[in-house]
mmCIF file with all atom_site columns, C-alpha atoms in Angstrom:
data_model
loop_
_atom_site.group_PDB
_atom_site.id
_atom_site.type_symbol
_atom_site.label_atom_id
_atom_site.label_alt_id
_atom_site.label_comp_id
_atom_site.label_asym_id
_atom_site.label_entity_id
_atom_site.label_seq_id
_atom_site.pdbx_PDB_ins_code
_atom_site.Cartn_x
_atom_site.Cartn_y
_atom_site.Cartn_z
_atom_site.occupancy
_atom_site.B_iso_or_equiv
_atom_site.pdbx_formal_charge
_atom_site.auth_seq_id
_atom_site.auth_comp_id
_atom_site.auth_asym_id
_atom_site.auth_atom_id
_atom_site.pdbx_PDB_model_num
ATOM 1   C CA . UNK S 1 1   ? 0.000   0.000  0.000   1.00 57.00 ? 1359 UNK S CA 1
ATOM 2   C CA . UNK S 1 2   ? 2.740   2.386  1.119   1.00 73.00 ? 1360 UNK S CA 1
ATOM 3   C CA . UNK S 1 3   ? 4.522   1.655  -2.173  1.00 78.00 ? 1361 UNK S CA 1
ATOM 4   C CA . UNK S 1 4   ? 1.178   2.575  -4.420  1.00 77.00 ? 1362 UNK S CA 1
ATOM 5   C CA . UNK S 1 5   ? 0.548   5.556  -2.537  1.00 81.00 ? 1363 UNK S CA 1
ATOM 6   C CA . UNK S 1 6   ? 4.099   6.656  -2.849  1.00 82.00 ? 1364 UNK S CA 1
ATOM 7   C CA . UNK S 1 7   ? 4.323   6.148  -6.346  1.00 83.00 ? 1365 UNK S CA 1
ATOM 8   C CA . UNK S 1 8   ? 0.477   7.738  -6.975  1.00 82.00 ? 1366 UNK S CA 1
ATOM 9   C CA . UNK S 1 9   ? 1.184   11.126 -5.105  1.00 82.00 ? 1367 UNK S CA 1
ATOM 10  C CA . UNK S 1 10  ? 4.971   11.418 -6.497  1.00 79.00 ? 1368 UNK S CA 1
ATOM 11  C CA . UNK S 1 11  ? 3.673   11.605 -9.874  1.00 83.00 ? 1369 UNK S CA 1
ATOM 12  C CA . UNK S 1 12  ? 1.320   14.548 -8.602  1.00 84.00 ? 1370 UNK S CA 1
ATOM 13  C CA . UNK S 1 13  ? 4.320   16.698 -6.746  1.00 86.00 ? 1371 UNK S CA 1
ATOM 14  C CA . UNK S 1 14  ? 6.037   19.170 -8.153  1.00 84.00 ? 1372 UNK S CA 1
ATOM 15  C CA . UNK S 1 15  ? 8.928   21.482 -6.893  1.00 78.00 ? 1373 UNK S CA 1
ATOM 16  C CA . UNK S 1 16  ? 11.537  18.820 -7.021  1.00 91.00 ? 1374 UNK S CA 1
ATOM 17  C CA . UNK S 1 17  ? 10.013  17.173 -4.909  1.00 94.00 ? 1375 UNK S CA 1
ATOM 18  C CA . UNK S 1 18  ? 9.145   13.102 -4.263  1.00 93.00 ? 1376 UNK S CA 1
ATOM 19  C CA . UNK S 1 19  ? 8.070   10.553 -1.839  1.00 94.00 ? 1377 UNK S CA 1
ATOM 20  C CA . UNK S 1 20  ? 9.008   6.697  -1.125  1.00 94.00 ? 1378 UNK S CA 1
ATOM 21  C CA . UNK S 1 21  ? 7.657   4.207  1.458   1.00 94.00 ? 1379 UNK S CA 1
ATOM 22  C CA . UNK S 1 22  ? 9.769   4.012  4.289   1.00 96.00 ? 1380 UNK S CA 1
ATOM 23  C CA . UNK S 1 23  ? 13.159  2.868  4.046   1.00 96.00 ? 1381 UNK S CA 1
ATOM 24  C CA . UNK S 1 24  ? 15.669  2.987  6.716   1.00 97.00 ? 1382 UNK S CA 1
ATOM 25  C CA . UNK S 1 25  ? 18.991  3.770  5.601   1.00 98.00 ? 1383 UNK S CA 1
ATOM 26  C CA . UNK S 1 26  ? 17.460  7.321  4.666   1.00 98.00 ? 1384 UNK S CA 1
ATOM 27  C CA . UNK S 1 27  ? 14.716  7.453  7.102   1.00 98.00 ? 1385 UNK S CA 1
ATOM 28  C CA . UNK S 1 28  ? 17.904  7.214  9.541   1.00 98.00 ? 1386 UNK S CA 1
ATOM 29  C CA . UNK S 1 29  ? 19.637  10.423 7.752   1.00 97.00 ? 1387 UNK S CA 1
ATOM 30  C CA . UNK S 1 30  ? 16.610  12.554 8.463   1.00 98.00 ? 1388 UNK S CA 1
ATOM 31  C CA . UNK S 1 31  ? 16.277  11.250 11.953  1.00 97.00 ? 1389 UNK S CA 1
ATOM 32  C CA . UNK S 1 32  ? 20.127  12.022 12.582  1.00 96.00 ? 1390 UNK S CA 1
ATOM 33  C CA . UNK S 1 33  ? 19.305  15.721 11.966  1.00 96.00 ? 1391 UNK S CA 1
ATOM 34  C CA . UNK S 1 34  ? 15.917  15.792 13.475  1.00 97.00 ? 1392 UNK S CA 1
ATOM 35  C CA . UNK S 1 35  ? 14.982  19.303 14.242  1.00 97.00 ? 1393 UNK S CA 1
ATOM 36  C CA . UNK S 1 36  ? 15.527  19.690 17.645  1.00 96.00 ? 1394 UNK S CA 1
ATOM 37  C CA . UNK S 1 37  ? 11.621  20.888 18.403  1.00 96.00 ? 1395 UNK S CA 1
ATOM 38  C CA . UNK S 1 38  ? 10.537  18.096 16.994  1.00 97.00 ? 1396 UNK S CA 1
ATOM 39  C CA . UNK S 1 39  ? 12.299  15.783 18.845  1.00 96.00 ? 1397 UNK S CA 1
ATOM 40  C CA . UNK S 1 40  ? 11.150  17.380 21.922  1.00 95.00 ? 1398 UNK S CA 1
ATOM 41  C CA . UNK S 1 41  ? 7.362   16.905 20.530  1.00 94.00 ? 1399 UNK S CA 1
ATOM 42  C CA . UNK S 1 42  ? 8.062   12.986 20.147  1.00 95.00 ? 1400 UNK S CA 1
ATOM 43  C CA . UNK S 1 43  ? 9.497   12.949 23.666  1.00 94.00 ? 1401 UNK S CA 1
ATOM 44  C CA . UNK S 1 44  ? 6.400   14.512 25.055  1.00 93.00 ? 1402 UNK S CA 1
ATOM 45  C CA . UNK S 1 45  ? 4.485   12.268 23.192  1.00 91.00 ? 1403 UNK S CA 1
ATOM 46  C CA . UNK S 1 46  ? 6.083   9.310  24.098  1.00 91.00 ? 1404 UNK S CA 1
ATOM 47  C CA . UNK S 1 47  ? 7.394   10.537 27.750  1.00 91.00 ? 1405 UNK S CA 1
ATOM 48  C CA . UNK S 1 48  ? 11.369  9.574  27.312  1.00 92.00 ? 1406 UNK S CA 1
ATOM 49  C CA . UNK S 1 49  ? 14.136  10.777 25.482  1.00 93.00 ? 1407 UNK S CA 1
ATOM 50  C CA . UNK S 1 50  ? 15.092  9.391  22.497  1.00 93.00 ? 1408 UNK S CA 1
ATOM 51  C CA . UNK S 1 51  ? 18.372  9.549  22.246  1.00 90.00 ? 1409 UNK S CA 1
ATOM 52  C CA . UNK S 1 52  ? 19.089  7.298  19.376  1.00 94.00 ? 1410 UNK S CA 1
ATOM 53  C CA . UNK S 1 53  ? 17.938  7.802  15.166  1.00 96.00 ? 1411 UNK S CA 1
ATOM 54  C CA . UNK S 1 54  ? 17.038  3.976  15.385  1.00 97.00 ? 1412 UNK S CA 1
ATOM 55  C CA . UNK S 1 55  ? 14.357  4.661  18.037  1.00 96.00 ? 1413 UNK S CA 1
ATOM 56  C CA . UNK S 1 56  ? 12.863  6.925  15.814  1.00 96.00 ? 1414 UNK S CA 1
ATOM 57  C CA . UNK S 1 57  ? 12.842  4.616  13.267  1.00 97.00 ? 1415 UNK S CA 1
ATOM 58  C CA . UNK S 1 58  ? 11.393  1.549  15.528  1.00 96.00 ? 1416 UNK S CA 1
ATOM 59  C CA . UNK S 1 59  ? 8.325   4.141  16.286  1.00 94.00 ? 1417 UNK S CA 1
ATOM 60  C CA . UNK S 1 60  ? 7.669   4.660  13.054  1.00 95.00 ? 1418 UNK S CA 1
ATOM 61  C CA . UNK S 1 61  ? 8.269   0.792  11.803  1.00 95.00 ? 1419 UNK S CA 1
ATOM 62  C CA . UNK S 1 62  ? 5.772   -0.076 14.867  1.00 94.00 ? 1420 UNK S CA 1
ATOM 63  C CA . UNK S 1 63  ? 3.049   2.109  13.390  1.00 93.00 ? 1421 UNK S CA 1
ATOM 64  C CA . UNK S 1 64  ? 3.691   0.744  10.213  1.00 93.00 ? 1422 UNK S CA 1
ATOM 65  C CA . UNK S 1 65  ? 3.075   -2.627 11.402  1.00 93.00 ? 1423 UNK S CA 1
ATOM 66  C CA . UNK S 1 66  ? -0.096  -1.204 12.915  1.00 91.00 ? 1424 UNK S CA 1
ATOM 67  C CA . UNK S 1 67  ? -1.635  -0.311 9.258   1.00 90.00 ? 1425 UNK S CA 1
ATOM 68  C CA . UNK S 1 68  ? -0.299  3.522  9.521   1.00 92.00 ? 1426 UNK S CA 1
ATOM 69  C CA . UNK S 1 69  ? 1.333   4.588  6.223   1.00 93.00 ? 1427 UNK S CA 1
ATOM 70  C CA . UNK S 1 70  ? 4.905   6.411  6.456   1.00 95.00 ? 1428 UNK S CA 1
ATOM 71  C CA . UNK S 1 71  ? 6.572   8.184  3.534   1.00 95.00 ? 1429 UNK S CA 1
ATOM 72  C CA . UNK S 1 72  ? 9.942   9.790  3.204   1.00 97.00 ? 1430 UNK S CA 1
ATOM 73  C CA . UNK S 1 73  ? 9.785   13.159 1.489   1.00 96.00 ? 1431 UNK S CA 1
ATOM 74  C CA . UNK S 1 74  ? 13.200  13.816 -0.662  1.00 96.00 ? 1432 UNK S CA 1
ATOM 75  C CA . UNK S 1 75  ? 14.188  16.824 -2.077  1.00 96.00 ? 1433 UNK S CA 1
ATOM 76  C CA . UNK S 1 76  ? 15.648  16.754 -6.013  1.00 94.00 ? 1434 UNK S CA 1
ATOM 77  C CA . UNK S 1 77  ? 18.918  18.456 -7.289  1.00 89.00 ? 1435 UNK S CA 1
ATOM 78  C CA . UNK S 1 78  ? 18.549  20.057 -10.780 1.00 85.00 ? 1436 UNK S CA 1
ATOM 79  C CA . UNK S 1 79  ? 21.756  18.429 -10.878 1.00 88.00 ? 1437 UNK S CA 1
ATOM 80  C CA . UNK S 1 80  ? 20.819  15.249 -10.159 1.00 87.00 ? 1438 UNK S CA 1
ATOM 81  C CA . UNK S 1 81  ? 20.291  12.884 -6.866  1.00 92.00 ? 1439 UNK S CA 1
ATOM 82  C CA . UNK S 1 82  ? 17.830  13.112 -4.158  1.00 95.00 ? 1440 UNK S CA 1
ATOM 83  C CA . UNK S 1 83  ? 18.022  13.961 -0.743  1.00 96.00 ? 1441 UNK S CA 1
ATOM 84  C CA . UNK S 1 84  ? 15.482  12.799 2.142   1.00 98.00 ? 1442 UNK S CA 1
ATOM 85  C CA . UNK S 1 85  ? 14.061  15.335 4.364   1.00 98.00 ? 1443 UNK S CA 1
ATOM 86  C CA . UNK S 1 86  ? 11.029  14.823 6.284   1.00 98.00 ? 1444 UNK S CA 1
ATOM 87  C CA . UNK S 1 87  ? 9.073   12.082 7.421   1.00 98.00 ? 1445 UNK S CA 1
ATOM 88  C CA . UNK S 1 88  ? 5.632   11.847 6.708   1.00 96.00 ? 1446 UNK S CA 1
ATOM 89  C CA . UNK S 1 89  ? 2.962   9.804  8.739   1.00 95.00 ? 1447 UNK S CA 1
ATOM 90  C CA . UNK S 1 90  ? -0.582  8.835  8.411   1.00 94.00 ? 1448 UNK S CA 1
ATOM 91  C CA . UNK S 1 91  ? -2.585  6.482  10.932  1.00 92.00 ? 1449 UNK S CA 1
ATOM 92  C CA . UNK S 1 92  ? -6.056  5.887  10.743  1.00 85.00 ? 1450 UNK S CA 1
ATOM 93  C CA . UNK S 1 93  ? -8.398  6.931  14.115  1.00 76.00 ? 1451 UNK S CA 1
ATOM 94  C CA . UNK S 1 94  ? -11.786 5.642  12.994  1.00 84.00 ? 1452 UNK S CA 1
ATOM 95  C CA . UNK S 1 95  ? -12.596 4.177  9.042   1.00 83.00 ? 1453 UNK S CA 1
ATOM 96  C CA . UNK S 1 96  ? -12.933 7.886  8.134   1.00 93.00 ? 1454 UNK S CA 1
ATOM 97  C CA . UNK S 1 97  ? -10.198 9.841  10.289  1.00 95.00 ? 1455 UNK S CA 1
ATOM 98  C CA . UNK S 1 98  ? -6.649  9.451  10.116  1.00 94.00 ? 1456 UNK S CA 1
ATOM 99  C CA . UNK S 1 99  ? -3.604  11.628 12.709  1.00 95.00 ? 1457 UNK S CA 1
ATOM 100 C CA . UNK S 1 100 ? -1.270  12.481 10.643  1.00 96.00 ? 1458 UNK S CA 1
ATOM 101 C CA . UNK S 1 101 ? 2.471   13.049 12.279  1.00 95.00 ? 1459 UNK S CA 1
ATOM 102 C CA . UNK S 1 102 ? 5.316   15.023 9.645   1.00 97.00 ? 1460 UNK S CA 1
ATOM 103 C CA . UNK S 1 103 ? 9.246   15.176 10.986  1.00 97.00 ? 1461 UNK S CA 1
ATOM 104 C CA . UNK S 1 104 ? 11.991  17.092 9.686   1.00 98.00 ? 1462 UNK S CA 1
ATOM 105 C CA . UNK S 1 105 ? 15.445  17.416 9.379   1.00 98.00 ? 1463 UNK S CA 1
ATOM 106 C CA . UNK S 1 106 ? 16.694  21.201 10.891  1.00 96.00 ? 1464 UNK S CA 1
ATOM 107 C CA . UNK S 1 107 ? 13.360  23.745 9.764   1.00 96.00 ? 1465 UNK S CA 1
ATOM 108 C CA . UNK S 1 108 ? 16.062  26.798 9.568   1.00 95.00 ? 1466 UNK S CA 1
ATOM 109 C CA . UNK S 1 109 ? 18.425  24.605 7.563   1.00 96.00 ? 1467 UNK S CA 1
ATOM 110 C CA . UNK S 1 110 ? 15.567  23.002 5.526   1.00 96.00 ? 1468 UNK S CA 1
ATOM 111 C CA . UNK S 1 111 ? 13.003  26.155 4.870   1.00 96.00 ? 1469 UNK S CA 1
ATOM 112 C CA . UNK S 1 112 ? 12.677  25.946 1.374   1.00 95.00 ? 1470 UNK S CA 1
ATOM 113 C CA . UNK S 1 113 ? 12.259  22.130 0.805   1.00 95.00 ? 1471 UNK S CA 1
ATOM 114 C CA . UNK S 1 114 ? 9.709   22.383 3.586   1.00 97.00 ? 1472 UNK S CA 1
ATOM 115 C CA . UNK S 1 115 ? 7.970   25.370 2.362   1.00 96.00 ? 1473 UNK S CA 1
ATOM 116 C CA . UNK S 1 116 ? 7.714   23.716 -1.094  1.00 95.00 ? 1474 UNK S CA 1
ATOM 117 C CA . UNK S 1 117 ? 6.257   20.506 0.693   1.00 96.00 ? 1475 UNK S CA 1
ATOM 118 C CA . UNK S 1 118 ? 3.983   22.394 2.565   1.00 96.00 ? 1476 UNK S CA 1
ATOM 119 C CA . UNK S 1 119 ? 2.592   23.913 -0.918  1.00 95.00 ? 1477 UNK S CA 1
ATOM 120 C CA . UNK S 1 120 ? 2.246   20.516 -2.295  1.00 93.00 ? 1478 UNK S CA 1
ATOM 121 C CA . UNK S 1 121 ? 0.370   18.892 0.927   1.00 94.00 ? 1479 UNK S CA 1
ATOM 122 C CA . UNK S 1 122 ? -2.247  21.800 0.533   1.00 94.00 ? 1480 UNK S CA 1
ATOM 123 C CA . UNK S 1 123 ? -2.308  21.058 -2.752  1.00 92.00 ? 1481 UNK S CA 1
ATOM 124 C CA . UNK S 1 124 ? -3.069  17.215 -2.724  1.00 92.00 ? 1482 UNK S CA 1
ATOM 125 C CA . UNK S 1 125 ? -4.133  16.310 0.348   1.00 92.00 ? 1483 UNK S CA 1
ATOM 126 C CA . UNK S 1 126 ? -7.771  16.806 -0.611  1.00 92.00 ? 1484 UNK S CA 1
ATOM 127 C CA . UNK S 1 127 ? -7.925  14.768 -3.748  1.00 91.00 ? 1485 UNK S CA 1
ATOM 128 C CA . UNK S 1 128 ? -5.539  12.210 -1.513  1.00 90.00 ? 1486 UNK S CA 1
ATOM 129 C CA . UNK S 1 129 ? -8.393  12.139 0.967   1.00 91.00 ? 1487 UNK S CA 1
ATOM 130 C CA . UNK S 1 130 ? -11.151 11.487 -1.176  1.00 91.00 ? 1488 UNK S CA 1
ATOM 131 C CA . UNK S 1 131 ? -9.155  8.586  -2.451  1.00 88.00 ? 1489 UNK S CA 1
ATOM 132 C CA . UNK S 1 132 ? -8.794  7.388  0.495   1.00 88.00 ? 1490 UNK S CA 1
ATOM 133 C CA . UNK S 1 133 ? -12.716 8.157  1.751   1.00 90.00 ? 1491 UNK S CA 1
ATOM 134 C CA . UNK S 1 134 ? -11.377 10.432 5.173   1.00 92.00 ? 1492 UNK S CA 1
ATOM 135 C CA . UNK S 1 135 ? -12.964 12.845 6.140   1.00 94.00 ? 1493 UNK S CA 1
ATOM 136 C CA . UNK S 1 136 ? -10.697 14.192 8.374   1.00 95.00 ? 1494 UNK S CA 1
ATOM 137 C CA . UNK S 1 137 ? -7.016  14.512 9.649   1.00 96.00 ? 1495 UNK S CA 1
ATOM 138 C CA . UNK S 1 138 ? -5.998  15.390 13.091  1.00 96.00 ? 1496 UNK S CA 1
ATOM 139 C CA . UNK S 1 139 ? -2.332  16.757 14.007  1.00 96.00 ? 1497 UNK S CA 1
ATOM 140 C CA . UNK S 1 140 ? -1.386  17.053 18.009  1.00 95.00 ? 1498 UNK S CA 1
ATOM 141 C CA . UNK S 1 141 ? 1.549   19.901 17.966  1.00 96.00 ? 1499 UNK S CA 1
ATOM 142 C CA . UNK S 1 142 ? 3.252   21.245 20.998  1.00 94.00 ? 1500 UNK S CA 1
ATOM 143 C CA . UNK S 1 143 ? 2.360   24.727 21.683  1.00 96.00 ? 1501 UNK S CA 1
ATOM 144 C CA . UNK S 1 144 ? 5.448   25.737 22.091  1.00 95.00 ? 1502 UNK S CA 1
ATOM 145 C CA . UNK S 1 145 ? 6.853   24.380 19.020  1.00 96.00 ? 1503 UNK S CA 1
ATOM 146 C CA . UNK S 1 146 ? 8.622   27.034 16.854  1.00 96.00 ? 1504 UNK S CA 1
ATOM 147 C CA . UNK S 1 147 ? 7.676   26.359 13.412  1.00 97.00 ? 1505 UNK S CA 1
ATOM 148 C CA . UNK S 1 148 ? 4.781   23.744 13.652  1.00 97.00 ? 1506 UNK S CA 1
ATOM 149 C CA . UNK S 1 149 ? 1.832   26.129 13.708  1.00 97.00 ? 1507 UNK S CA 1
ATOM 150 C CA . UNK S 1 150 ? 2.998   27.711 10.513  1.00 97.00 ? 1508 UNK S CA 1
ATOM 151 C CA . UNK S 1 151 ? 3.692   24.206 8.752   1.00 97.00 ? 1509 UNK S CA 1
ATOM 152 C CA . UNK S 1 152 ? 0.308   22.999 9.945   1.00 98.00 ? 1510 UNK S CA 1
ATOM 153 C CA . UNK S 1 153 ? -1.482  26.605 8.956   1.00 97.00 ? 1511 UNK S CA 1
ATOM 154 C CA . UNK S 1 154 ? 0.350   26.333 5.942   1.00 97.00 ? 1512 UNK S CA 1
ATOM 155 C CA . UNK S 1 155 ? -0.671  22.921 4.847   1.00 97.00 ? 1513 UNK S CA 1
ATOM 156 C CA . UNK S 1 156 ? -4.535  23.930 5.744   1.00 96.00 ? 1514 UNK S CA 1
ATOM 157 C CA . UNK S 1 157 ? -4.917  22.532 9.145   1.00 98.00 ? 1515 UNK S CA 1
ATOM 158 C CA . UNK S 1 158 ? -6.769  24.657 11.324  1.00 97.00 ? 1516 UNK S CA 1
ATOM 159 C CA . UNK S 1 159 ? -6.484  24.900 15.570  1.00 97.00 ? 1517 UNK S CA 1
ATOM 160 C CA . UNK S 1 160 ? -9.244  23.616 17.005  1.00 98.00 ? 1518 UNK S CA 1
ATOM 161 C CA . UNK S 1 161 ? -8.228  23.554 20.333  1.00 97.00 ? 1519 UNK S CA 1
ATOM 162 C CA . UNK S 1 162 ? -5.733  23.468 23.140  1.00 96.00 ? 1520 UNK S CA 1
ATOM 163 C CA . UNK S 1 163 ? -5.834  19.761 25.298  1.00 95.00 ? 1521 UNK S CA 1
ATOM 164 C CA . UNK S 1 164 ? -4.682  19.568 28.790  1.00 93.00 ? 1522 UNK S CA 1
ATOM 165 C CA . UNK S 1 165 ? -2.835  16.870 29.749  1.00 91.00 ? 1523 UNK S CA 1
ATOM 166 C CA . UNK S 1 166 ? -1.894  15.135 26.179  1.00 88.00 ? 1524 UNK S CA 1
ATOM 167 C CA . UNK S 1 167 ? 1.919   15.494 26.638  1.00 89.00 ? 1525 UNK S CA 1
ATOM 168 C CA . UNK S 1 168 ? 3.308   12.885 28.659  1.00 87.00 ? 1526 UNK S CA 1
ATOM 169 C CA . UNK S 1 169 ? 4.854   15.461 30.964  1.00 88.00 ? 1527 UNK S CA 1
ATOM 170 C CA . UNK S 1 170 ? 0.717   16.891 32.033  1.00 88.00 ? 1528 UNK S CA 1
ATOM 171 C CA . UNK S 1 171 ? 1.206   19.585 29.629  1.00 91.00 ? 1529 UNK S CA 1
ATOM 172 C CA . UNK S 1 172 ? -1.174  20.394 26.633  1.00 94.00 ? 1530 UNK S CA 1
ATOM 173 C CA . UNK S 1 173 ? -0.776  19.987 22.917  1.00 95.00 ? 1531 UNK S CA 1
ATOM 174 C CA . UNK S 1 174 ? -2.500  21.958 20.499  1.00 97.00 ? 1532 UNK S CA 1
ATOM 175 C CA . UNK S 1 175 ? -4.964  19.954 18.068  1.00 97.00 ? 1533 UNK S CA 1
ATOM 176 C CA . UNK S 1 176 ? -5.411  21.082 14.751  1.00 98.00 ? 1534 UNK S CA 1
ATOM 177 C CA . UNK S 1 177 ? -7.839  19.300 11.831  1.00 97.00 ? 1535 UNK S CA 1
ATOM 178 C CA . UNK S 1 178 ? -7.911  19.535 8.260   1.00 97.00 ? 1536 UNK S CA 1
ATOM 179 C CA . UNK S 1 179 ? -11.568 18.862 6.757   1.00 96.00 ? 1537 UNK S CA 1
ATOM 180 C CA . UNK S 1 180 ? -10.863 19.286 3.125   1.00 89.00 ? 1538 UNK S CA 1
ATOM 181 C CA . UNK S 1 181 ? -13.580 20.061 0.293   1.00 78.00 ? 1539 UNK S CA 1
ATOM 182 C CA . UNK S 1 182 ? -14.152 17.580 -2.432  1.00 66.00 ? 1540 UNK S CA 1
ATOM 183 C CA . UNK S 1 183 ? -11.690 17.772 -4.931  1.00 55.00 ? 1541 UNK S CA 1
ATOM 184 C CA . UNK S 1 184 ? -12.532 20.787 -7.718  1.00 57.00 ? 1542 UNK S CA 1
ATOM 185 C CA . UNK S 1 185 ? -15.695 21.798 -5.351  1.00 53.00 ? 1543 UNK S CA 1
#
């Protein structure tokens, strides 16, 4: 599934950019230059450090193996190659709502590639939903998350509200949802 949904929505992007099914030599190299807020986002989500690319990469496998679907985002050189920037998750809630999770390498270092992605998620995510009959996606973000407000925004999430308690450490994370229209309506 992964594979088909990789290949489907890579044909759509544009701005250099691409996505595979999970792989882990270069879902490592993305991992191993995590942005440092969203590391601290998984931590609070999973209430320990992670101290290690691999245990990123075991989350993410796990989910997988749970029926979520994980994609590597990669970045194209006019001059050739590919490099992989951002992980991209999708897990489904109920048959008609999905969370959907997206980690990057350094946002500073990365701004364009993820500004580009951003453009491209807003872009397809609604005719990807319909394909997929959701509804809905939910994103939990730290509040005080630099950049993730602005991705989300960007992408056509929306804040819905704030929730008490959803970080490991008591503290709240901010929901957002993204309740597309049907595709060219």
């Amino acid at each position: 599934m992964s594979t088909y949904v990789a290949e489907t929505l890579s044909a759509r992007l544009r701005a250099g950019l691409s996505v595979s099914a999970l792989q882990a030599k270069p879902a490592l190299e993305v991992f191993g230059d995590i942005d440092r807020s969203d590391l601290c986002e998984v931590e609070l989500t999973h209430g320990r450090p992670i101290v290690a690319a691999e245990e990123l990469l075991e989350i993410f496998k796990t989910a997988e193996k749970a029926h979520a679907l994980c994609l590597i985002a990669w970045r194209h050189s006019p001059q050739g190659g590919a490099v992989p920037f951002a992980i991209l998750g999708l897990g489904c809630f109920t048959e008609c709502v999905a969370t959907a999770a997206l980690l990057a390498r350094d946002h500073r270092a990365w701004k364009r590639p993820l500004a580009h992605l951003v453009l491209e998620l807003r872009r397809e995510l609604p005719r990807f939903m319909f394909e997929m009959s959701l509804r809905r996606l939910e994103a939990r973000s730290w509040p005080d998350h630099p950049t993730a407000a602005s991705l989300l925004s960007g992408i056509g999430f929306e804040r819905e509200a704030s929730l008490p308690g959803c970080a490991c450490d008591g503290g709240p994370f901010d929901l957002y949802g993204f309740v597309p229209q049907r595709p060219g309506g």
